[in-house]
């Protein structure tokens, strides 16, 4: 009888721990991080690395209320290619709010692009501030980004916009995620250029990715109708190109 009682107590103790763990309150904050290697860092269809590889990574912190903040960085070479020394890094900081509205998802926020480097006196830095708003339904997301002032080195370009539509569809049987994108960078202000010097352009992308035990391999085909002004040192930064990527989230 004593052995039976001891067995009952031991079993009760053993099953009590999982119950206590399940009853523990979950944190309202969810951290996440990521790191990637890409064969070419394209942003809105334009190479930021002179069509060369880049290493990238970021950290996000989301709250159960829908609020989130994050930081993301990448190696770049574009600014160095046009004569701005010590400018081999892009560091983005952002924050926003996500919420569901019926079958829709809403995402609004602020994004700051930071490009550290030594600029000539009086030069316009590439640092840029944008507001954004996105609405998603099913597999489609429509987004609008709005620049608040100087935009990627273009002075007095407040009001520059980037409307875009993105789609993502998962082939469940193969575990492959297919993506599609089209966007238009529309510069505003007196420095937007015209003809072959026009800074505005359209870009597109189709992509496929697959998760291999936590490592996501991807292939994307991207292109633009960017004007010759986006040719630097004989390198067409907006040409149609294929990009390979390998990423991991933590």
PDB file of C-alpha atoms in Angstrom:
ATOM      1  CA  UNK A   1       0.000   0.000   0.000  1.00  0.00           C
ATOM      2  CA  UNK A   2       2.847   2.363   0.831  1.00  0.00           C
ATOM      3  CA  UNK A   3       4.454   1.687  -2.550  1.00  0.00           C
ATOM      4  CA  UNK A   4       1.153   2.405  -4.281  1.00  0.00           C
ATOM      5  CA  UNK A   5       0.795   5.719  -2.462  1.00  0.00           C
ATOM      6  CA  UNK A   6       4.359   6.683  -3.321  1.00  0.00           C
ATOM      7  CA  UNK A   7       3.718   5.824  -6.989  1.00  0.00           C
ATOM      8  CA  UNK A   8       0.582   7.971  -7.049  1.00  0.00           C
ATOM      9  CA  UNK A   9       2.463  10.904  -5.500  1.00  0.00           C
ATOM     10  CA  UNK A  10       5.336  10.503  -7.979  1.00  0.00           C
ATOM     11  CA  UNK A  11       2.983  10.397 -10.983  1.00  0.00           C
ATOM     12  CA  UNK A  12       1.085  13.391  -9.667  1.00  0.00           C
ATOM     13  CA  UNK A  13       4.313  15.366  -9.310  1.00  0.00           C
ATOM     14  CA  UNK A  14       5.469  14.348 -12.766  1.00  0.00           C
ATOM     15  CA  UNK A  15       2.274  15.536 -14.455  1.00  0.00           C
ATOM     16  CA  UNK A  16       2.046  18.669 -12.312  1.00  0.00           C
ATOM     17  CA  UNK A  17       5.096  20.292 -13.906  1.00  0.00           C
ATOM     18  CA  UNK A  18       3.699  20.384 -17.466  1.00  0.00           C
ATOM     19  CA  UNK A  19       0.462  21.839 -16.133  1.00  0.00           C
ATOM     20  CA  UNK A  20       2.354  24.556 -14.301  1.00  0.00           C
ATOM     21  CA  UNK A  21       4.345  25.314 -17.482  1.00  0.00           C
ATOM     22  CA  UNK A  22       1.184  25.564 -19.559  1.00  0.00           C
ATOM     23  CA  UNK A  23      -0.412  27.879 -17.000  1.00  0.00           C
ATOM     24  CA  UNK A  24       2.576  30.238 -17.013  1.00  0.00           C
ATOM     25  CA  UNK A  25       1.593  33.550 -18.618  1.00  0.00           C
ATOM     26  CA  UNK A  26       2.988  34.057 -22.124  1.00  0.00           C
ATOM     27  CA  UNK A  27       5.091  37.131 -22.781  1.00  0.00           C
ATOM     28  CA  UNK A  28       3.436  40.004 -24.640  1.00  0.00           C
ATOM     29  CA  UNK A  29       6.664  40.529 -26.585  1.00  0.00           C
ATOM     30  CA  UNK A  30       7.931  38.332 -29.423  1.00  0.00           C
ATOM     31  CA  UNK A  31      11.544  38.827 -30.527  1.00  0.00           C
ATOM     32  CA  UNK A  32      12.872  37.519 -33.823  1.00  0.00           C
ATOM     33  CA  UNK A  33      16.032  37.892 -35.877  1.00  0.00           C
ATOM     34  CA  UNK A  34      17.278  36.966 -39.323  1.00  0.00           C
ATOM     35  CA  UNK A  35      20.437  36.755 -41.398  1.00  0.00           C
ATOM     36  CA  UNK A  36      20.806  36.408 -45.174  1.00  0.00           C
ATOM     37  CA  UNK A  37      23.355  36.050 -47.928  1.00  0.00           C
ATOM     38  CA  UNK A  38      22.309  37.357 -51.350  1.00  0.00           C
ATOM     39  CA  UNK A  39      24.094  37.309 -54.692  1.00  0.00           C
ATOM     40  CA  UNK A  40      22.970  40.921 -55.295  1.00  0.00           C
ATOM     41  CA  UNK A  41      21.205  43.364 -52.991  1.00  0.00           C
ATOM     42  CA  UNK A  42      18.344  44.826 -55.021  1.00  0.00           C
ATOM     43  CA  UNK A  43      16.152  47.503 -53.499  1.00  0.00           C
ATOM     44  CA  UNK A  44      13.119  48.409 -55.548  1.00  0.00           C
ATOM     45  CA  UNK A  45      14.843  46.733 -58.453  1.00  0.00           C
ATOM     46  CA  UNK A  46      18.081  48.773 -58.236  1.00  0.00           C
ATOM     47  CA  UNK A  47      21.335  47.092 -57.175  1.00  0.00           C
ATOM     48  CA  UNK A  48      22.809  48.577 -54.006  1.00  0.00           C
ATOM     49  CA  UNK A  49      26.006  46.551 -54.288  1.00  0.00           C
ATOM     50  CA  UNK A  50      27.119  47.176 -57.854  1.00  0.00           C
ATOM     51  CA  UNK A  51      25.570  43.762 -58.783  1.00  0.00           C
ATOM     52  CA  UNK A  52      27.822  42.043 -56.217  1.00  0.00           C
ATOM     53  CA  UNK A  53      26.874  39.865 -53.173  1.00  0.00           C
ATOM     54  CA  UNK A  54      25.804  41.212 -49.787  1.00  0.00           C
ATOM     55  CA  UNK A  55      25.342  40.017 -46.228  1.00  0.00           C
ATOM     56  CA  UNK A  56      22.247  41.196 -44.374  1.00  0.00           C
ATOM     57  CA  UNK A  57      20.565  40.789 -41.021  1.00  0.00           C
ATOM     58  CA  UNK A  58      17.973  42.241 -38.708  1.00  0.00           C
ATOM     59  CA  UNK A  59      16.163  42.114 -35.368  1.00  0.00           C
ATOM     60  CA  UNK A  60      12.456  42.688 -34.666  1.00  0.00           C
ATOM     61  CA  UNK A  61      10.424  43.019 -31.498  1.00  0.00           C
ATOM     62  CA  UNK A  62       6.638  42.691 -31.769  1.00  0.00           C
ATOM     63  CA  UNK A  63       4.033  43.310 -29.054  1.00  0.00           C
ATOM     64  CA  UNK A  64       0.736  41.469 -28.773  1.00  0.00           C
ATOM     65  CA  UNK A  65      -1.058  44.814 -29.222  1.00  0.00           C
ATOM     66  CA  UNK A  66       0.204  44.985 -32.813  1.00  0.00           C
ATOM     67  CA  UNK A  67       3.016  47.464 -32.200  1.00  0.00           C
ATOM     68  CA  UNK A  68       6.498  46.563 -33.469  1.00  0.00           C
ATOM     69  CA  UNK A  69       9.991  47.998 -33.858  1.00  0.00           C
ATOM     70  CA  UNK A  70      13.027  46.709 -35.695  1.00  0.00           C
ATOM     71  CA  UNK A  71      16.450  47.313 -37.173  1.00  0.00           C
ATOM     72  CA  UNK A  72      17.922  45.858 -40.365  1.00  0.00           C
ATOM     73  CA  UNK A  73      21.253  46.259 -42.089  1.00  0.00           C
ATOM     74  CA  UNK A  74      23.080  45.317 -45.265  1.00  0.00           C
ATOM     75  CA  UNK A  75      26.457  45.764 -46.849  1.00  0.00           C
ATOM     76  CA  UNK A  76      26.312  48.116 -49.850  1.00  0.00           C
ATOM     77  CA  UNK A  77      28.707  49.647 -52.380  1.00  0.00           C
ATOM     78  CA  UNK A  78      26.604  52.066 -54.424  1.00  0.00           C
ATOM     79  CA  UNK A  79      27.525  55.183 -52.436  1.00  0.00           C
ATOM     80  CA  UNK A  80      31.195  54.266 -52.527  1.00  0.00           C
ATOM     81  CA  UNK A  81      30.934  53.795 -56.282  1.00  0.00           C
ATOM     82  CA  UNK A  82      29.861  57.429 -56.681  1.00  0.00           C
ATOM     83  CA  UNK A  83      32.656  58.799 -54.511  1.00  0.00           C
ATOM     84  CA  UNK A  84      31.318  58.790 -50.933  1.00  0.00           C
ATOM     85  CA  UNK A  85      33.983  57.086 -48.766  1.00  0.00           C
ATOM     86  CA  UNK A  86      33.326  54.837 -45.777  1.00  0.00           C
ATOM     87  CA  UNK A  87      29.743  54.250 -46.909  1.00  0.00           C
ATOM     88  CA  UNK A  88      29.638  50.479 -47.098  1.00  0.00           C
ATOM     89  CA  UNK A  89      26.633  49.948 -44.828  1.00  0.00           C
ATOM     90  CA  UNK A  90      22.915  50.608 -44.847  1.00  0.00           C
ATOM     91  CA  UNK A  91      21.155  50.540 -41.471  1.00  0.00           C
ATOM     92  CA  UNK A  92      17.357  50.834 -41.394  1.00  0.00           C
ATOM     93  CA  UNK A  93      15.276  51.490 -38.291  1.00  0.00           C
ATOM     94  CA  UNK A  94      11.510  51.270 -38.247  1.00  0.00           C
ATOM     95  CA  UNK A  95       8.412  50.999 -36.123  1.00  0.00           C
ATOM     96  CA  UNK A  96       4.741  50.532 -36.786  1.00  0.00           C
ATOM     97  CA  UNK A  97       1.415  48.986 -35.948  1.00  0.00           C
ATOM     98  CA  UNK A  98      -0.377  45.984 -37.413  1.00  0.00           C
ATOM     99  CA  UNK A  99      -4.019  45.114 -36.907  1.00  0.00           C
ATOM    100  CA  UNK A 100      -6.739  42.996 -38.536  1.00  0.00           C
ATOM    101  CA  UNK A 101      -9.884  44.634 -39.902  1.00  0.00           C
ATOM    102  CA  UNK A 102     -12.275  41.841 -40.794  1.00  0.00           C
ATOM    103  CA  UNK A 103     -10.637  39.866 -43.596  1.00  0.00           C
ATOM    104  CA  UNK A 104      -8.090  42.611 -44.164  1.00  0.00           C
ATOM    105  CA  UNK A 105      -4.728  43.263 -42.518  1.00  0.00           C
ATOM    106  CA  UNK A 106      -3.509  46.814 -41.919  1.00  0.00           C
ATOM    107  CA  UNK A 107       0.137  47.815 -41.408  1.00  0.00           C
ATOM    108  CA  UNK A 108       1.223  51.439 -40.915  1.00  0.00           C
ATOM    109  CA  UNK A 109       4.580  52.754 -39.820  1.00  0.00           C
ATOM    110  CA  UNK A 110       7.719  54.858 -40.181  1.00  0.00           C
ATOM    111  CA  UNK A 111      11.005  53.785 -41.767  1.00  0.00           C
ATOM    112  CA  UNK A 112      14.367  55.557 -41.550  1.00  0.00           C
ATOM    113  CA  UNK A 113      17.119  54.598 -44.015  1.00  0.00           C
ATOM    114  CA  UNK A 114      20.568  55.426 -42.606  1.00  0.00           C
ATOM    115  CA  UNK A 115      23.709  55.536 -44.767  1.00  0.00           C
ATOM    116  CA  UNK A 116      26.756  56.391 -42.647  1.00  0.00           C
ATOM    117  CA  UNK A 117      29.664  57.883 -44.569  1.00  0.00           C
ATOM    118  CA  UNK A 118      31.769  60.958 -45.225  1.00  0.00           C
ATOM    119  CA  UNK A 119      29.844  63.409 -47.378  1.00  0.00           C
ATOM    120  CA  UNK A 120      31.288  66.503 -48.999  1.00  0.00           C
ATOM    121  CA  UNK A 121      30.335  69.818 -47.421  1.00  0.00           C
ATOM    122  CA  UNK A 122      26.878  70.846 -48.587  1.00  0.00           C
ATOM    123  CA  UNK A 123      26.122  67.455 -50.154  1.00  0.00           C
ATOM    124  CA  UNK A 124      22.704  65.848 -49.707  1.00  0.00           C
ATOM    125  CA  UNK A 125      23.015  62.655 -47.690  1.00  0.00           C
ATOM    126  CA  UNK A 126      21.269  59.489 -48.783  1.00  0.00           C
ATOM    127  CA  UNK A 127      19.467  59.236 -45.411  1.00  0.00           C
ATOM    128  CA  UNK A 128      15.726  59.031 -46.038  1.00  0.00           C
ATOM    129  CA  UNK A 129      12.536  59.105 -43.941  1.00  0.00           C
ATOM    130  CA  UNK A 130       9.398  57.362 -45.171  1.00  0.00           C
ATOM    131  CA  UNK A 131       5.884  56.760 -43.940  1.00  0.00           C
ATOM    132  CA  UNK A 132       4.147  53.636 -45.184  1.00  0.00           C
ATOM    133  CA  UNK A 133       0.732  52.015 -45.163  1.00  0.00           C
ATOM    134  CA  UNK A 134      -0.175  48.557 -46.405  1.00  0.00           C
ATOM    135  CA  UNK A 135      -3.419  46.628 -46.756  1.00  0.00           C
ATOM    136  CA  UNK A 136      -3.422  42.869 -47.266  1.00  0.00           C
ATOM    137  CA  UNK A 137      -6.171  40.500 -48.348  1.00  0.00           C
ATOM    138  CA  UNK A 138      -5.665  36.782 -48.849  1.00  0.00           C
ATOM    139  CA  UNK A 139      -2.390  36.418 -50.794  1.00  0.00           C
ATOM    140  CA  UNK A 140      -2.187  40.053 -52.008  1.00  0.00           C
ATOM    141  CA  UNK A 141      -0.739  43.134 -50.293  1.00  0.00           C
ATOM    142  CA  UNK A 142      -0.926  46.713 -51.589  1.00  0.00           C
ATOM    143  CA  UNK A 143       1.484  49.220 -50.051  1.00  0.00           C
ATOM    144  CA  UNK A 144       2.286  52.918 -50.405  1.00  0.00           C
ATOM    145  CA  UNK A 145       5.523  54.518 -49.157  1.00  0.00           C
ATOM    146  CA  UNK A 146       5.770  58.320 -48.897  1.00  0.00           C
ATOM    147  CA  UNK A 147       9.056  60.209 -48.502  1.00  0.00           C
ATOM    148  CA  UNK A 148       9.131  63.145 -46.090  1.00  0.00           C
ATOM    149  CA  UNK A 149      12.073  65.074 -47.570  1.00  0.00           C
ATOM    150  CA  UNK A 150      15.437  64.428 -49.210  1.00  0.00           C
ATOM    151  CA  UNK A 151      15.137  60.993 -50.815  1.00  0.00           C
ATOM    152  CA  UNK A 152      18.102  58.661 -51.332  1.00  0.00           C
ATOM    153  CA  UNK A 153      20.441  61.574 -52.022  1.00  0.00           C
ATOM    154  CA  UNK A 154      17.961  63.592 -54.103  1.00  0.00           C
ATOM    155  CA  UNK A 155      17.497  66.994 -52.467  1.00  0.00           C
ATOM    156  CA  UNK A 156      14.058  68.461 -51.789  1.00  0.00           C
ATOM    157  CA  UNK A 157      12.248  65.364 -53.022  1.00  0.00           C
ATOM    158  CA  UNK A 158       9.548  65.306 -50.353  1.00  0.00           C
ATOM    159  CA  UNK A 159       6.384  63.728 -51.700  1.00  0.00           C
ATOM    160  CA  UNK A 160       8.251  61.015 -53.599  1.00  0.00           C
ATOM    161  CA  UNK A 161       6.094  57.881 -53.510  1.00  0.00           C
ATOM    162  CA  UNK A 162       6.469  54.181 -54.110  1.00  0.00           C
ATOM    163  CA  UNK A 163       3.173  52.329 -54.681  1.00  0.00           C
ATOM    164  CA  UNK A 164       3.533  48.555 -54.958  1.00  0.00           C
ATOM    165  CA  UNK A 165       1.533  45.332 -55.108  1.00  0.00           C
ATOM    166  CA  UNK A 166       2.898  42.036 -53.793  1.00  0.00           C
ATOM    167  CA  UNK A 167       1.507  38.507 -53.874  1.00  0.00           C
ATOM    168  CA  UNK A 168       2.637  35.321 -52.138  1.00  0.00           C
ATOM    169  CA  UNK A 169       1.275  31.808 -52.669  1.00  0.00           C
ATOM    170  CA  UNK A 170       2.444  28.588 -51.030  1.00  0.00           C
ATOM    171  CA  UNK A 171       2.462  25.288 -52.916  1.00  0.00           C
ATOM    172  CA  UNK A 172       1.682  23.154 -49.887  1.00  0.00           C
ATOM    173  CA  UNK A 173       2.615  19.812 -51.463  1.00  0.00           C
ATOM    174  CA  UNK A 174       6.091  21.024 -52.464  1.00  0.00           C
ATOM    175  CA  UNK A 175       6.658  23.487 -49.632  1.00  0.00           C
ATOM    176  CA  UNK A 176       7.545  26.166 -52.189  1.00  0.00           C
ATOM    177  CA  UNK A 177       6.521  29.802 -51.755  1.00  0.00           C
ATOM    178  CA  UNK A 178       5.903  31.710 -54.995  1.00  0.00           C
ATOM    179  CA  UNK A 179       6.011  35.502 -55.045  1.00  0.00           C
ATOM    180  CA  UNK A 180       5.212  38.328 -57.402  1.00  0.00           C
ATOM    181  CA  UNK A 181       5.826  42.077 -57.176  1.00  0.00           C
ATOM    182  CA  UNK A 182       5.371  45.251 -59.194  1.00  0.00           C
ATOM    183  CA  UNK A 183       6.120  48.785 -58.005  1.00  0.00           C
ATOM    184  CA  UNK A 184       6.773  52.276 -59.292  1.00  0.00           C
ATOM    185  CA  UNK A 185       9.297  54.699 -57.807  1.00  0.00           C
ATOM    186  CA  UNK A 186       7.895  58.167 -58.579  1.00  0.00           C
ATOM    187  CA  UNK A 187      10.217  61.018 -57.622  1.00  0.00           C
ATOM    188  CA  UNK A 188       8.839  64.465 -56.806  1.00  0.00           C
ATOM    189  CA  UNK A 189      10.447  67.898 -56.718  1.00  0.00           C
ATOM    190  CA  UNK A 190      12.626  69.939 -59.027  1.00  0.00           C
ATOM    191  CA  UNK A 191      15.402  67.312 -59.062  1.00  0.00           C
ATOM    192  CA  UNK A 192      13.326  64.382 -60.343  1.00  0.00           C
ATOM    193  CA  UNK A 193      14.858  64.704 -63.827  1.00  0.00           C
ATOM    194  CA  UNK A 194      13.312  63.984 -67.206  1.00  0.00           C
ATOM    195  CA  UNK A 195      14.037  61.883 -70.282  1.00  0.00           C
ATOM    196  CA  UNK A 196      17.174  59.760 -69.878  1.00  0.00           C
ATOM    197  CA  UNK A 197      17.909  61.627 -66.638  1.00  0.00           C
ATOM    198  CA  UNK A 198      14.514  60.786 -65.095  1.00  0.00           C
ATOM    199  CA  UNK A 199      14.844  59.174 -61.670  1.00  0.00           C
ATOM    200  CA  UNK A 200      11.373  57.590 -61.806  1.00  0.00           C
ATOM    201  CA  UNK A 201      10.967  54.001 -62.981  1.00  0.00           C
ATOM    202  CA  UNK A 202       8.909  50.814 -62.712  1.00  0.00           C
ATOM    203  CA  UNK A 203      10.223  47.533 -61.308  1.00  0.00           C
ATOM    204  CA  UNK A 204       8.971  43.938 -61.177  1.00  0.00           C
ATOM    205  CA  UNK A 205       9.997  40.678 -59.543  1.00  0.00           C
ATOM    206  CA  UNK A 206       8.964  37.020 -59.525  1.00  0.00           C
ATOM    207  CA  UNK A 207      10.409  34.660 -56.939  1.00  0.00           C
ATOM    208  CA  UNK A 208      10.369  31.173 -55.463  1.00  0.00           C
ATOM    209  CA  UNK A 209      11.723  29.942 -52.132  1.00  0.00           C
ATOM    210  CA  UNK A 210      11.826  26.732 -50.132  1.00  0.00           C
ATOM    211  CA  UNK A 211      12.596  25.981 -46.483  1.00  0.00           C
ATOM    212  CA  UNK A 212      15.250  23.323 -45.880  1.00  0.00           C
ATOM    213  CA  UNK A 213      15.218  22.569 -42.138  1.00  0.00           C
ATOM    214  CA  UNK A 214      15.191  26.246 -41.181  1.00  0.00           C
ATOM    215  CA  UNK A 215      17.382  27.485 -44.026  1.00  0.00           C
ATOM    216  CA  UNK A 216      15.393  29.204 -46.771  1.00  0.00           C
ATOM    217  CA  UNK A 217      16.856  29.131 -50.276  1.00  0.00           C
ATOM    218  CA  UNK A 218      15.431  31.523 -52.831  1.00  0.00           C
ATOM    219  CA  UNK A 219      15.625  32.533 -56.462  1.00  0.00           C
ATOM    220  CA  UNK A 220      14.225  35.809 -57.803  1.00  0.00           C
ATOM    221  CA  UNK A 221      14.124  37.399 -61.236  1.00  0.00           C
ATOM    222  CA  UNK A 222      13.952  41.190 -61.068  1.00  0.00           C
ATOM    223  CA  UNK A 223      13.951  43.956 -63.652  1.00  0.00           C
ATOM    224  CA  UNK A 224      13.204  47.648 -64.187  1.00  0.00           C
ATOM    225  CA  UNK A 225      12.787  50.228 -66.925  1.00  0.00           C
ATOM    226  CA  UNK A 226      15.248  52.523 -65.117  1.00  0.00           C
ATOM    227  CA  UNK A 227      16.803  55.230 -67.280  1.00  0.00           C
ATOM    228  CA  UNK A 228      20.545  55.582 -68.048  1.00  0.00           C
ATOM    229  CA  UNK A 229      20.931  57.799 -64.970  1.00  0.00           C
ATOM    230  CA  UNK A 230      21.040  54.513 -63.001  1.00  0.00           C
ATOM    231  CA  UNK A 231      24.153  53.361 -64.879  1.00  0.00           C
ATOM    232  CA  UNK A 232      27.228  53.804 -62.648  1.00  0.00           C
ATOM    233  CA  UNK A 233      30.764  53.135 -63.890  1.00  0.00           C
ATOM    234  CA  UNK A 234      29.281  51.356 -66.910  1.00  0.00           C
ATOM    235  CA  UNK A 235      27.199  49.075 -64.669  1.00  0.00           C
ATOM    236  CA  UNK A 236      23.427  49.094 -65.252  1.00  0.00           C
ATOM    237  CA  UNK A 237      22.086  48.885 -61.715  1.00  0.00           C
ATOM    238  CA  UNK A 238      18.468  48.353 -62.805  1.00  0.00           C
ATOM    239  CA  UNK A 239      18.994  45.638 -65.398  1.00  0.00           C
ATOM    240  CA  UNK A 240      17.003  42.401 -65.393  1.00  0.00           C
ATOM    241  CA  UNK A 241      18.886  39.944 -63.217  1.00  0.00           C
ATOM    242  CA  UNK A 242      18.584  36.745 -61.198  1.00  0.00           C
ATOM    243  CA  UNK A 243      19.281  36.826 -57.469  1.00  0.00           C
ATOM    244  CA  UNK A 244      20.089  33.826 -55.284  1.00  0.00           C
ATOM    245  CA  UNK A 245      19.553  34.014 -51.542  1.00  0.00           C
ATOM    246  CA  UNK A 246      20.033  31.906 -48.422  1.00  0.00           C
ATOM    247  CA  UNK A 247      18.439  33.060 -45.180  1.00  0.00           C
ATOM    248  CA  UNK A 248      17.793  31.867 -41.658  1.00  0.00           C
ATOM    249  CA  UNK A 249      15.347  33.193 -39.071  1.00  0.00           C
ATOM    250  CA  UNK A 250      15.792  32.773 -35.312  1.00  0.00           C
TER     251      UNK A 250
END
